[in-house]
XYZ file of C-alpha atoms in Angstrom:
699
model
C 23.542 70.226 -6.496
C 20.305 72.195 -7.878
C 19.311 69.818 -10.488
C 15.585 69.165 -10.920
C 16.278 65.267 -9.528
C 17.395 65.966 -6.686
C 14.261 67.368 -5.835
C 12.539 64.325 -7.155
C 12.608 62.543 -3.899
C 10.516 65.188 -2.764
C 7.968 65.078 -5.386
C 7.977 61.609 -6.519
C 9.745 59.153 -3.683
C 8.998 55.700 -4.626
C 8.779 54.990 -0.889
C 8.733 57.250 2.322
C 9.669 56.554 6.040
C 7.611 58.890 8.943
C 10.219 58.956 11.753
C 9.306 59.732 15.236
C 5.154 58.410 14.007
C 3.493 57.892 17.053
C 0.275 56.168 18.037
C -1.878 59.467 18.763
C -2.627 59.891 14.938
C -3.917 63.646 15.147
C -0.194 64.666 16.322
C 1.763 66.823 13.678
C 4.588 63.316 13.719
C 1.383 60.979 12.602
C -0.646 62.765 10.195
C 1.728 62.311 7.102
C 0.327 58.769 7.785
C -3.330 59.715 7.611
C -2.488 62.100 4.760
C -0.981 59.683 1.981
C -3.387 56.614 2.906
C -6.368 59.219 2.215
C -4.527 60.571 -1.058
C -3.837 57.416 -2.568
C 0.237 57.449 -2.481
C 0.872 54.733 -4.058
C 4.571 53.601 -2.712
C 5.796 52.080 0.339
C 4.880 53.785 3.580
C 7.084 52.983 6.704
C 6.728 54.646 9.968
C 9.382 53.988 12.181
C 9.197 54.231 16.124
C 10.977 51.069 18.346
C 7.933 51.354 20.949
C 5.153 50.314 18.108
C 4.562 47.122 15.528
C 1.739 48.728 13.697
C 0.827 52.921 13.183
C -2.364 53.647 11.390
C -2.427 49.932 9.512
C 1.191 50.295 8.780
C 3.599 48.277 10.124
C 6.408 49.793 12.173
C 9.817 49.724 11.904
C 12.126 49.516 14.689
C 15.234 51.841 13.440
C 16.477 53.421 10.526
C 18.984 51.068 9.441
C 15.993 48.005 9.308
C 13.853 50.509 6.641
C 14.241 48.821 3.083
C 17.070 49.981 0.299
C 14.835 52.080 -1.933
C 13.566 54.957 0.486
C 13.475 58.065 -1.128
C 11.967 60.616 1.619
C 12.062 60.512 5.562
C 9.837 62.802 7.250
C 11.166 63.677 10.542
C 9.633 64.836 13.793
C 11.908 64.116 16.728
C 13.248 66.651 19.104
C 16.031 69.011 17.270
C 19.077 67.602 18.925
C 18.276 64.217 17.773
C 17.930 65.494 14.325
C 22.205 65.529 12.846
C 22.294 62.311 14.294
C 18.955 61.180 12.337
C 19.861 62.706 9.244
C 23.335 60.875 9.273
C 21.800 57.567 9.758
C 19.236 58.052 6.856
C 21.891 59.186 4.475
C 23.882 56.029 5.334
C 20.868 53.852 4.585
C 20.832 55.446 1.126
C 17.664 57.416 1.932
C 17.929 60.617 -0.510
C 16.397 63.426 1.243
C 14.479 64.628 4.054
C 12.181 66.710 5.496
C 12.179 67.999 9.069
C 9.415 69.119 10.407
C 10.114 69.945 14.091
C 11.766 73.356 15.560
C 13.877 74.205 17.874
C 17.201 75.602 15.442
C 18.266 78.966 14.245
C 15.351 80.350 14.095
C 15.375 80.101 18.088
C 18.204 82.545 18.255
C 19.385 80.323 20.973
C 23.618 79.192 21.433
C 21.922 75.636 21.729
C 20.120 76.090 18.117
C 22.898 77.700 16.168
C 24.734 74.805 17.385
C 22.810 72.346 15.777
C 22.238 74.009 12.399
C 25.610 73.578 12.603
C 25.727 70.058 12.819
C 22.868 69.533 10.412
C 25.018 71.755 7.464
C 28.108 69.246 8.156
C 26.026 66.021 7.882
C 24.646 67.631 4.634
C 28.207 68.734 3.393
C 29.404 65.330 4.902
C 26.224 62.931 3.294
C 25.500 64.809 -0.154
C 21.377 64.138 1.468
C 19.309 66.799 0.394
C 16.891 68.462 3.048
C 13.395 70.643 3.322
C 13.299 73.043 6.389
C 13.707 72.431 9.186
C 10.480 73.816 10.929
C 8.559 73.471 8.340
C 5.132 71.404 6.806
C 6.445 69.586 4.548
C 5.392 69.274 1.001
C 2.123 68.084 -1.296
C 2.305 66.704 -5.076
C -1.174 66.185 -5.770
C -0.250 65.207 -9.268
C 0.998 61.975 -8.067
C -0.551 61.439 -4.509
C 2.297 62.665 -2.547
C 0.925 64.104 0.975
C 3.733 64.372 2.832
C 2.886 67.032 5.478
C 0.989 67.470 8.549
C -1.186 70.677 7.622
C -4.341 70.275 8.486
C -5.410 71.766 4.906
C -4.744 68.156 3.701
C -7.757 66.783 6.189
C -10.279 67.032 3.213
C -11.529 63.973 1.834
C -10.774 64.872 -1.288
C -8.340 67.075 -3.244
C -7.502 68.871 -6.679
C -4.642 69.057 -8.433
C -3.975 71.873 -10.745
C -1.475 73.770 -12.550
C -0.481 75.692 -9.359
C 2.528 75.287 -7.840
C 2.882 76.834 -4.282
C 6.326 77.552 -2.242
C 5.721 79.273 0.937
C 8.033 80.001 3.646
C 5.384 79.959 6.116
C 3.602 76.656 6.437
C 0.611 77.874 9.037
C 0.346 80.886 5.632
C 1.201 78.254 2.961
C -1.330 75.825 4.406
C -4.543 78.274 4.554
C -3.813 79.410 0.859
C -3.856 75.887 0.178
C -6.919 74.703 1.971
C -8.199 78.374 0.775
C -8.019 77.619 -3.107
C -9.489 74.093 -2.639
C -12.402 75.298 -1.473
C -13.046 77.720 -4.082
C -12.189 75.014 -6.713
C -8.881 75.999 -7.472
C -6.531 73.055 -8.075
C -3.198 73.616 -6.789
C -0.581 70.675 -7.491
C 2.567 71.437 -6.040
C 2.683 72.911 -2.332
C 6.016 73.730 -1.101
C 7.086 74.658 3.191
C 10.281 75.752 3.153
C 11.179 76.661 6.916
C 14.266 77.540 7.876
C 15.856 76.827 4.358
C 18.774 74.901 6.101
C 19.707 73.173 2.724
C 17.132 73.615 -0.261
C 15.799 77.019 -0.722
C 12.734 79.055 -2.052
C 14.983 79.303 -5.197
C 15.365 75.597 -5.851
C 11.848 74.721 -5.000
C 10.590 77.719 -7.937
C 13.264 75.743 -10.348
C 11.313 72.807 -9.876
C 8.165 73.602 -10.303
C 8.983 75.951 -13.653
C 10.493 72.715 -15.248
C 7.303 70.719 -14.672
C 5.191 71.201 -17.960
C 1.714 70.536 -15.734
C 2.616 73.854 -13.956
C 1.600 76.885 -15.436
C 1.953 79.978 -12.671
C 4.048 79.954 -9.055
C 2.986 81.525 -5.928
C 5.329 82.747 -3.122
C 4.958 83.861 0.232
C 8.232 85.231 0.762
C 9.876 86.731 3.837
C 13.550 87.269 3.170
C 15.474 85.709 0.529
C 17.807 82.895 2.676
C 20.456 81.795 -0.413
C 22.118 84.532 -2.805
C 20.147 87.068 -4.303
C 21.348 86.476 -7.829
C 20.281 83.086 -7.748
C 17.395 84.040 -6.429
C 17.034 86.659 -9.507
C 17.952 83.928 -11.946
C 15.306 81.620 -10.840
C 12.623 83.822 -11.176
C 14.422 84.640 -14.734
C 14.206 81.251 -15.137
C 10.256 80.968 -14.780
C 9.830 84.499 -16.855
C 11.821 82.716 -19.881
C 9.404 79.588 -19.633
C 5.965 81.737 -19.830
C 5.094 80.759 -16.535
C 4.417 83.832 -14.168
C 5.346 83.801 -10.423
C 3.384 85.802 -8.399
C 4.624 86.529 -4.979
C 3.726 87.934 -1.720
C 6.494 89.489 0.312
C 5.813 90.633 4.069
C 7.698 92.873 5.798
C 7.400 95.660 3.640
C 7.713 98.612 6.274
C 11.374 98.520 7.849
C 10.786 101.108 11.336
C 14.421 100.155 12.186
C 15.977 101.362 8.819
C 19.299 103.183 10.097
C 20.023 106.613 8.734
C 22.427 106.889 5.830
C 24.413 109.429 4.563
C 22.872 109.761 1.161
C 19.323 110.041 -0.288
C 19.772 107.159 -2.236
C 20.361 104.993 0.993
C 17.146 106.532 3.027
C 14.661 105.646 -0.006
C 16.560 102.372 -0.886
C 16.075 100.451 1.966
C 15.689 96.901 2.244
C 12.186 96.238 0.946
C 12.374 98.616 -2.339
C 15.049 96.311 -3.070
C 12.986 93.193 -3.097
C 10.641 95.221 -5.519
C 13.678 95.566 -8.156
C 14.376 91.925 -7.739
C 11.299 91.008 -8.196
C 11.189 93.571 -11.361
C 14.201 92.302 -12.440
C 13.138 88.771 -12.564
C 10.099 89.603 -14.346
C 7.852 88.438 -10.898
C 4.706 90.159 -9.899
C 4.268 91.389 -6.433
C 1.100 91.309 -4.661
C 0.029 93.708 -1.085
C -2.300 90.870 0.310
C -3.895 87.258 0.709
C -6.979 87.766 -1.469
C -4.745 89.867 -4.336
C -2.877 86.552 -4.494
C -5.227 83.972 -4.747
C -7.149 85.941 -7.181
C -4.088 86.653 -9.329
C -2.326 83.023 -8.997
C -6.170 81.622 -10.143
C -6.278 83.795 -12.804
C -3.181 83.127 -14.280
C -3.438 79.482 -14.198
C -5.974 79.946 -16.791
C -3.347 80.123 -19.356
C -5.400 83.100 -20.582
C -3.146 85.907 -20.154
C -3.969 89.447 -22.146
C -2.540 90.345 -24.996
C -2.764 93.881 -24.635
C -4.391 96.723 -22.085
C -7.452 97.340 -24.140
C -10.696 96.220 -21.741
C -14.568 95.830 -22.782
C -16.862 95.759 -20.049
C -19.976 93.998 -20.360
C -22.099 94.931 -17.411
C -25.780 94.298 -15.666
C -25.392 97.483 -13.825
C -24.602 101.127 -15.218
C -22.764 102.371 -11.942
C -20.739 99.093 -11.752
C -19.391 99.621 -15.262
C -18.209 102.834 -14.524
C -16.642 102.120 -11.659
C -14.785 99.296 -13.390
C -14.009 102.163 -15.986
C -12.648 104.260 -13.448
C -10.371 101.519 -12.529
C -8.692 100.735 -15.156
C -7.912 104.200 -15.839
C -6.127 104.662 -12.234
C -4.402 100.974 -12.862
C -3.425 102.038 -16.645
C -5.866 99.843 -18.694
C -7.783 101.393 -21.734
C -11.612 100.909 -22.108
C -11.249 99.863 -25.509
C -12.819 102.853 -28.044
C -14.874 100.443 -29.794
C -15.677 101.609 -33.679
C -19.122 102.721 -35.165
C -19.620 99.453 -36.583
C -19.298 97.131 -33.503
C -21.783 100.078 -31.553
C -23.842 99.305 -34.496
C -23.658 95.627 -34.280
C -24.479 95.676 -30.690
C -27.103 98.265 -31.014
C -28.831 95.385 -32.501
C -29.005 93.571 -28.785
C -28.483 95.312 -26.062
C -31.849 97.077 -24.711
C -32.683 100.322 -26.013
C -32.190 102.173 -22.514
C -28.844 100.106 -22.441
C -25.675 101.984 -23.993
C -23.551 100.658 -26.474
C -20.569 102.622 -25.546
C -17.758 101.234 -23.642
C -18.878 99.990 -20.613
C -21.963 98.504 -22.269
C -24.270 98.370 -20.190
C -26.979 95.327 -20.272
C -28.701 96.462 -18.118
C -31.398 94.322 -15.670
C -33.034 92.477 -18.477
C -29.975 90.230 -17.863
C -32.105 88.965 -15.423
C -34.578 87.397 -17.687
C -32.858 87.150 -20.710
C -29.337 85.266 -20.543
C -28.963 85.437 -24.130
C -28.733 88.757 -24.102
C -24.738 88.356 -22.591
C -24.135 85.478 -25.454
C -24.871 88.114 -28.167
C -23.324 90.866 -26.942
C -20.270 89.004 -25.641
C -19.763 87.367 -29.105
C -19.977 90.780 -31.428
C -17.174 92.273 -29.252
C -15.360 89.066 -29.343
C -15.502 88.785 -32.914
C -14.741 92.199 -33.526
C -11.010 92.036 -32.504
C -11.338 95.616 -30.511
C -10.461 94.495 -27.311
C -7.811 92.255 -25.821
C -9.983 91.256 -22.029
C -13.687 90.859 -21.478
C -14.689 91.790 -18.238
C -18.329 90.694 -17.211
C -20.092 92.210 -14.096
C -23.107 90.069 -13.294
C -24.887 90.720 -9.950
C -27.435 88.565 -8.275
C -29.367 86.958 -10.895
C -30.432 84.043 -9.447
C -33.076 82.862 -11.433
C -30.946 82.261 -15.010
C -27.661 81.495 -13.063
C -27.892 78.473 -14.611
C -28.654 79.863 -17.963
C -25.933 82.253 -17.517
C -22.819 79.832 -16.461
C -23.774 77.822 -19.653
C -23.513 80.971 -21.694
C -20.126 81.574 -20.015
C -18.925 77.987 -20.449
C -20.115 78.359 -24.325
C -18.144 81.922 -24.393
C -14.901 80.103 -23.145
C -14.720 77.132 -25.629
C -15.564 79.497 -28.144
C -12.335 81.877 -28.058
C -8.786 81.941 -26.304
C -9.751 85.699 -25.426
C -8.964 86.219 -21.434
C -12.559 86.461 -20.136
C -13.135 87.600 -16.564
C -16.278 87.295 -14.928
C -17.310 89.457 -11.225
C -20.655 88.161 -9.703
C -21.930 90.164 -6.717
C -24.136 88.953 -4.540
C -24.639 85.093 -5.602
C -26.774 83.184 -3.567
C -25.817 79.609 -4.677
C -22.179 79.849 -3.686
C -21.518 76.831 -6.150
C -21.187 79.749 -8.670
C -17.756 80.555 -8.119
C -16.099 76.739 -8.412
C -18.465 75.962 -11.430
C -17.112 79.166 -13.336
C -13.582 78.728 -12.683
C -13.662 75.055 -13.791
C -14.488 76.451 -17.262
C -11.076 77.937 -17.010
C -12.892 81.532 -16.312
C -11.238 83.808 -13.226
C -14.592 84.651 -11.346
C -14.441 87.660 -8.419
C -16.611 88.989 -5.439
C -15.432 92.708 -5.896
C -15.442 94.245 -9.622
C -12.571 96.306 -8.253
C -10.167 93.125 -7.271
C -11.229 92.018 -11.036
C -9.577 94.930 -12.607
C -6.520 94.802 -10.308
C -6.036 91.308 -11.092
C -6.123 92.180 -15.069
C -4.028 95.235 -14.484
C -1.216 93.106 -13.171
C -1.109 90.289 -15.541
C -0.991 93.040 -18.111
C 1.810 94.597 -16.179
C 3.580 91.505 -16.139
C 3.206 90.707 -20.483
C 4.684 94.550 -20.292
C 7.880 93.672 -18.115
C 8.166 90.230 -19.786
C 8.777 92.580 -23.395
C 11.478 94.734 -21.764
C 15.204 94.135 -23.484
C 16.862 91.293 -21.264
C 19.386 92.649 -18.622
C 22.273 94.485 -20.390
C 25.919 92.979 -20.163
C 28.619 95.665 -19.259
C 30.632 96.651 -21.529
C 33.662 95.380 -21.058
C 36.214 97.609 -19.715
C 33.449 100.301 -19.042
C 34.506 102.861 -16.279
C 37.459 101.077 -15.680
C 39.680 104.438 -14.904
C 37.145 105.486 -12.724
C 36.667 102.370 -10.753
C 40.891 102.117 -10.912
C 41.103 105.301 -8.978
C 38.094 104.832 -6.705
C 39.840 101.810 -5.644
C 43.109 103.273 -4.865
C 41.579 105.185 -2.202
C 40.608 104.559 1.617
C 37.435 103.519 2.523
C 34.989 106.293 3.542
C 33.138 109.593 2.228
C 34.730 111.259 -0.590
C 33.952 115.036 -0.976
C 32.460 116.414 -3.940
C 34.961 117.793 -5.571
C 37.161 114.627 -4.985
C 34.134 112.673 -6.523
C 33.334 115.198 -9.727
C 36.894 115.340 -11.040
C 36.564 111.363 -11.209
C 33.079 111.347 -12.761
C 34.371 113.990 -15.439
C 37.695 112.155 -15.947
C 35.388 109.199 -16.778
C 33.299 111.551 -18.932
C 30.222 112.208 -17.519
C 28.863 115.399 -17.443
C 30.067 118.136 -14.530
C 29.937 121.882 -14.765
C 33.269 123.541 -15.404
C 34.733 124.448 -11.967
C 37.737 124.589 -9.821
C 38.328 123.769 -6.316
C 39.978 126.876 -4.536
C 41.401 127.988 -0.662
C 42.093 131.642 -1.198
C 39.374 134.944 -1.344
C 41.595 135.544 -4.676
C 41.489 132.630 -6.059
C 37.642 132.329 -5.615
C 37.372 135.610 -7.633
C 39.540 134.442 -10.742
C 37.745 131.293 -10.805
C 34.388 132.908 -10.859
C 35.196 134.693 -13.966
C 37.129 131.656 -15.371
C 33.417 129.872 -15.871
C 31.833 133.052 -16.899
C 31.154 135.357 -13.728
C 27.870 133.803 -12.574
C 28.677 130.911 -9.886
C 27.921 129.141 -7.183
C 30.139 128.033 -4.597
C 30.052 125.308 -2.133
C 31.974 124.995 0.972
C 34.227 121.106 0.661
C 34.317 119.092 3.319
C 33.664 115.188 3.706
C 32.077 115.719 7.240
C 29.664 118.255 5.587
C 27.876 115.872 2.987
C 24.866 118.004 2.788
C 25.854 121.723 2.589
C 22.911 123.329 1.761
C 21.732 122.008 5.281
C 24.382 124.350 7.451
C 24.176 127.356 4.777
C 26.915 126.011 2.808
C 26.092 127.025 -0.690
C 26.125 130.363 -1.915
C 24.453 130.973 -5.725
C 24.459 133.194 -8.564
C 27.745 134.435 -7.258
C 29.695 137.989 -9.790
C 33.215 138.176 -9.752
C 32.744 141.360 -7.529
C 31.380 139.168 -4.558
C 33.345 136.357 -5.037
C 36.004 137.097 -2.266
C 32.727 138.176 0.490
C 31.410 134.846 -0.735
C 34.589 132.576 0.007
C 35.133 134.432 3.514
C 31.075 133.534 4.349
C 31.458 129.974 3.388
C 35.093 129.891 5.236
C 33.320 130.957 8.847
C 31.891 127.732 8.348
C 34.623 125.602 7.968
C 35.151 122.450 9.868
C 38.189 120.839 10.636
C 38.448 118.708 7.590
C 37.482 121.419 4.974
C 39.517 121.186 1.850
C 38.653 124.654 0.495
C 36.014 126.298 -1.585
C 34.451 124.679 -5.006
C 33.680 127.560 -7.486
C 31.286 126.377 -10.761
C 29.512 127.385 -13.456
C 25.832 128.293 -12.365
C 23.129 125.786 -14.711
C 20.065 128.468 -15.083
C 16.728 127.225 -16.391
C 16.799 123.421 -15.619
C 14.552 121.025 -13.731
C 16.440 119.257 -10.746
C 16.395 115.460 -11.080
C 18.630 113.026 -9.068
C 20.305 109.655 -9.747
C 21.974 107.064 -7.106
C 23.680 103.987 -6.562
C 23.209 102.044 -3.198
C 23.882 98.472 -2.290
C 21.230 95.712 -1.004
C 22.857 93.555 1.453
C 21.387 90.497 -0.420
C 20.647 91.367 -4.135
C 24.049 93.925 -4.758
C 24.017 97.462 -6.389
C 20.991 99.176 -7.048
C 20.403 102.192 -9.239
C 17.970 105.220 -8.402
C 16.218 107.938 -10.065
C 13.845 110.502 -9.328
C 12.518 114.575 -9.225
C 15.161 116.077 -7.239
C 16.193 118.501 -4.356
C 16.240 118.367 -0.850
C 12.985 116.834 -0.142
C 13.428 114.106 -2.204
C 12.849 111.818 1.040
C 9.615 113.160 1.783
C 7.569 113.216 -1.608
C 9.627 109.579 -2.473
C 8.875 110.198 -6.263
C 11.722 107.389 -7.295
C 12.495 104.584 -9.517
C 14.665 101.700 -8.459
C 15.969 98.959 -10.035
C 18.573 96.244 -9.969
C 22.147 97.509 -11.708
C 22.444 97.473 -14.648
C 19.627 98.674 -16.643
C 19.366 99.024 -20.466
C 18.504 102.812 -22.025
C 15.305 101.441 -22.491
C 14.092 100.249 -18.742
C 16.049 103.843 -17.616
C 13.837 105.525 -19.888
C 10.769 103.452 -18.760
C 12.049 104.617 -15.013
C 11.752 108.380 -15.930
C 8.408 107.584 -17.297
C 7.024 105.929 -13.987
C 7.575 109.116 -11.988
C 4.679 110.551 -10.656
C 6.268 113.764 -11.980
C 7.421 112.594 -15.597
C 5.051 115.229 -17.123
C 7.365 118.141 -15.326
C 10.155 116.919 -17.227
C 8.031 116.539 -20.098
C 7.155 120.315 -20.347
C 3.631 120.578 -18.401
C 2.010 123.647 -17.475
C 4.217 125.468 -20.214
C 7.657 124.488 -19.027
C 10.572 123.809 -21.275
C 10.323 119.686 -22.291
C 13.295 118.356 -20.685
C 16.324 116.435 -22.489
C 14.987 113.050 -20.959
C 16.640 110.922 -23.611
C 20.130 112.217 -21.663
C 18.983 111.900 -18.493
C 18.564 108.112 -19.463
C 21.516 107.898 -20.712
C 23.477 109.175 -18.067
C 21.017 106.944 -15.610
C 22.050 103.907 -17.776
C 26.179 105.085 -17.393
C 25.439 105.206 -13.782
C 24.015 101.792 -13.391
C 27.171 100.643 -15.431
C 29.481 101.785 -12.812
C 26.981 100.638 -9.813
C 27.592 97.027 -11.416
C 30.973 97.093 -12.490
C 31.580 98.766 -9.253
C 29.659 96.557 -6.895
C 32.753 95.667 -4.724
C 33.595 98.923 -4.274
C 30.932 101.846 -4.300
C 28.741 101.316 -1.344
C 26.677 104.241 -1.896
C 26.665 107.169 -4.582
C 24.079 110.496 -4.903
C 23.857 112.570 -8.074
C 21.598 115.678 -6.363
C 20.520 117.146 -8.322
C 21.034 116.159 -11.876
C 20.289 119.424 -13.850
C 17.823 118.728 -16.983
C 18.391 121.266 -19.361
C 16.074 121.466 -22.215
C 15.074 119.171 -25.164
C 18.635 118.307 -26.726
C 20.927 120.497 -24.510
C 22.186 117.765 -22.032
C 22.381 117.142 -18.120
C 25.124 118.252 -15.886
C 25.722 116.779 -12.431
C 24.907 119.772 -10.112
C 26.236 117.724 -6.927
C 27.965 114.531 -6.024
C 28.481 112.172 -2.800
C 30.229 108.949 -2.637
C 30.920 106.252 -0.185
C 33.532 103.818 -0.935
C 33.112 100.026 0.610
């Protein structure tokens, strides 16, 4: 059902019916008639309304049954209650696809709206007709002059097609982005407003766009994934494998109503974090604002993708150059370190009161001499010492045309990615003129560097190994044991017993129920023990004083009796374990996302992890290389490396455990709701890791 040919009816229809069009051509139902004619649709256009003989210069058809036999697409604007029967009649007539522009369906949350949804789904199931919407604004294919929408974004007399596809769940937002892109000289080939996604989903339209050779980048506005999460990630991965970036603006980043859960991981890995993990797994780039969305999509559409993170900056302003250098450093880019030979060559063209260090200060002399930019840029391009060339220009109204010509010659002479920031241009046509050269242009230097950083991030993510396969039979014993147990939370002692049997590193220890047994257990673990109350009802034992550290054999019975006073009704006893000294504390967790399934998290551990939120989250499973990348991305990573005289920690062992836990999460997606290993003691380099505490909730 998800083949490209099924969507050809939307993007390359031979003939279009407009059902519900009225005499007022300015209304939603009739605007497609105007837009289809204005933008050159070459097929037949058939308004359907028995009240009129003609509408907008097109002969009216009285009823659906009177339409020609080769209608590919019908645009429907009728009351919601009429839609299921109308769609069924369209299918009977041979119409391949419908776009339902009207609302009043399940989005209302009413009994009536949901009933209409159910009836419409049944029509789709019975007939096989494909549906975009309902409650959407339609779609556009400017390559082939298809303007099947009522959006005011199509009101312009001329529109430019380009290598960008937009897929937006919000019709209004999509229309605004489309219109803004056109105003900025950014061509858009496809735009689809997906609406309620009763049938066709975001993923379907993404697949279609990626398979079109005219499209280089897809920009998506997403409120939620409405089909299967795995299907969505697969669609993203197809785009990445095709070398076509997907830029996503996802709303709903915060969730004030997020329910508290038992584990730290559940508190950290909320709904939005799951989306971020899914985007990363699929290779998409997430942005946080409409400006960043526009900038990044436009930059990717040029086809000039950075091959590395070395940035060379040419600037008319030393201050702006310093700002851009700071932005590069903060965003993980490198200000390219120029060789002496390159600096010497630059010194032959850069004014003596400028700078040939990177960033290069061309000085205000650029206002009078546009050739200065061309000479300096050509030297840097020829050197091969930069992966990106960023040019900052301010004002320069007197020689603006010469500078644009220089930028054009540079663009034609090299495939090196060139980014231009032009501040305070009196002639606003400068921006679209530069874009037509295939060069991204910005009003703000920080936005420029942010765009470069996002593009480099995409390149680096694409270089990561593909999603690993879960080893056949991996952790089968652990999962078999879990599946035999009832749903709900398990005590630390129970979980650790299963983890130890599966070969995961847990401390030497035993569960005791009597004071004298505690004394013997402390002696068996070496005379330096940790004693912990065990009860399912007390998952966070330290909060009530249920943990004793550094207990000797002489102190064991007293410590047991003190913990016994805290016993709730479901107490299982006291867990006595060998104490782990001189180790950094991390945590590893599993959480099930309602759409994307199992996620794995790693971060610095302890009782305040929700406050510091220094955590990396991915969809499970992850490879060892990805686990290392997760750890290296933590703000506290220097602690594990041995900052301020500390011992370097066994990061490789921590990464192996993250990988193992992610495999357990993926293989046990039907069994494990959430799991926390906190703390995980990361010992000195080469000495391994030890799971200090464990919490698990069986689905």
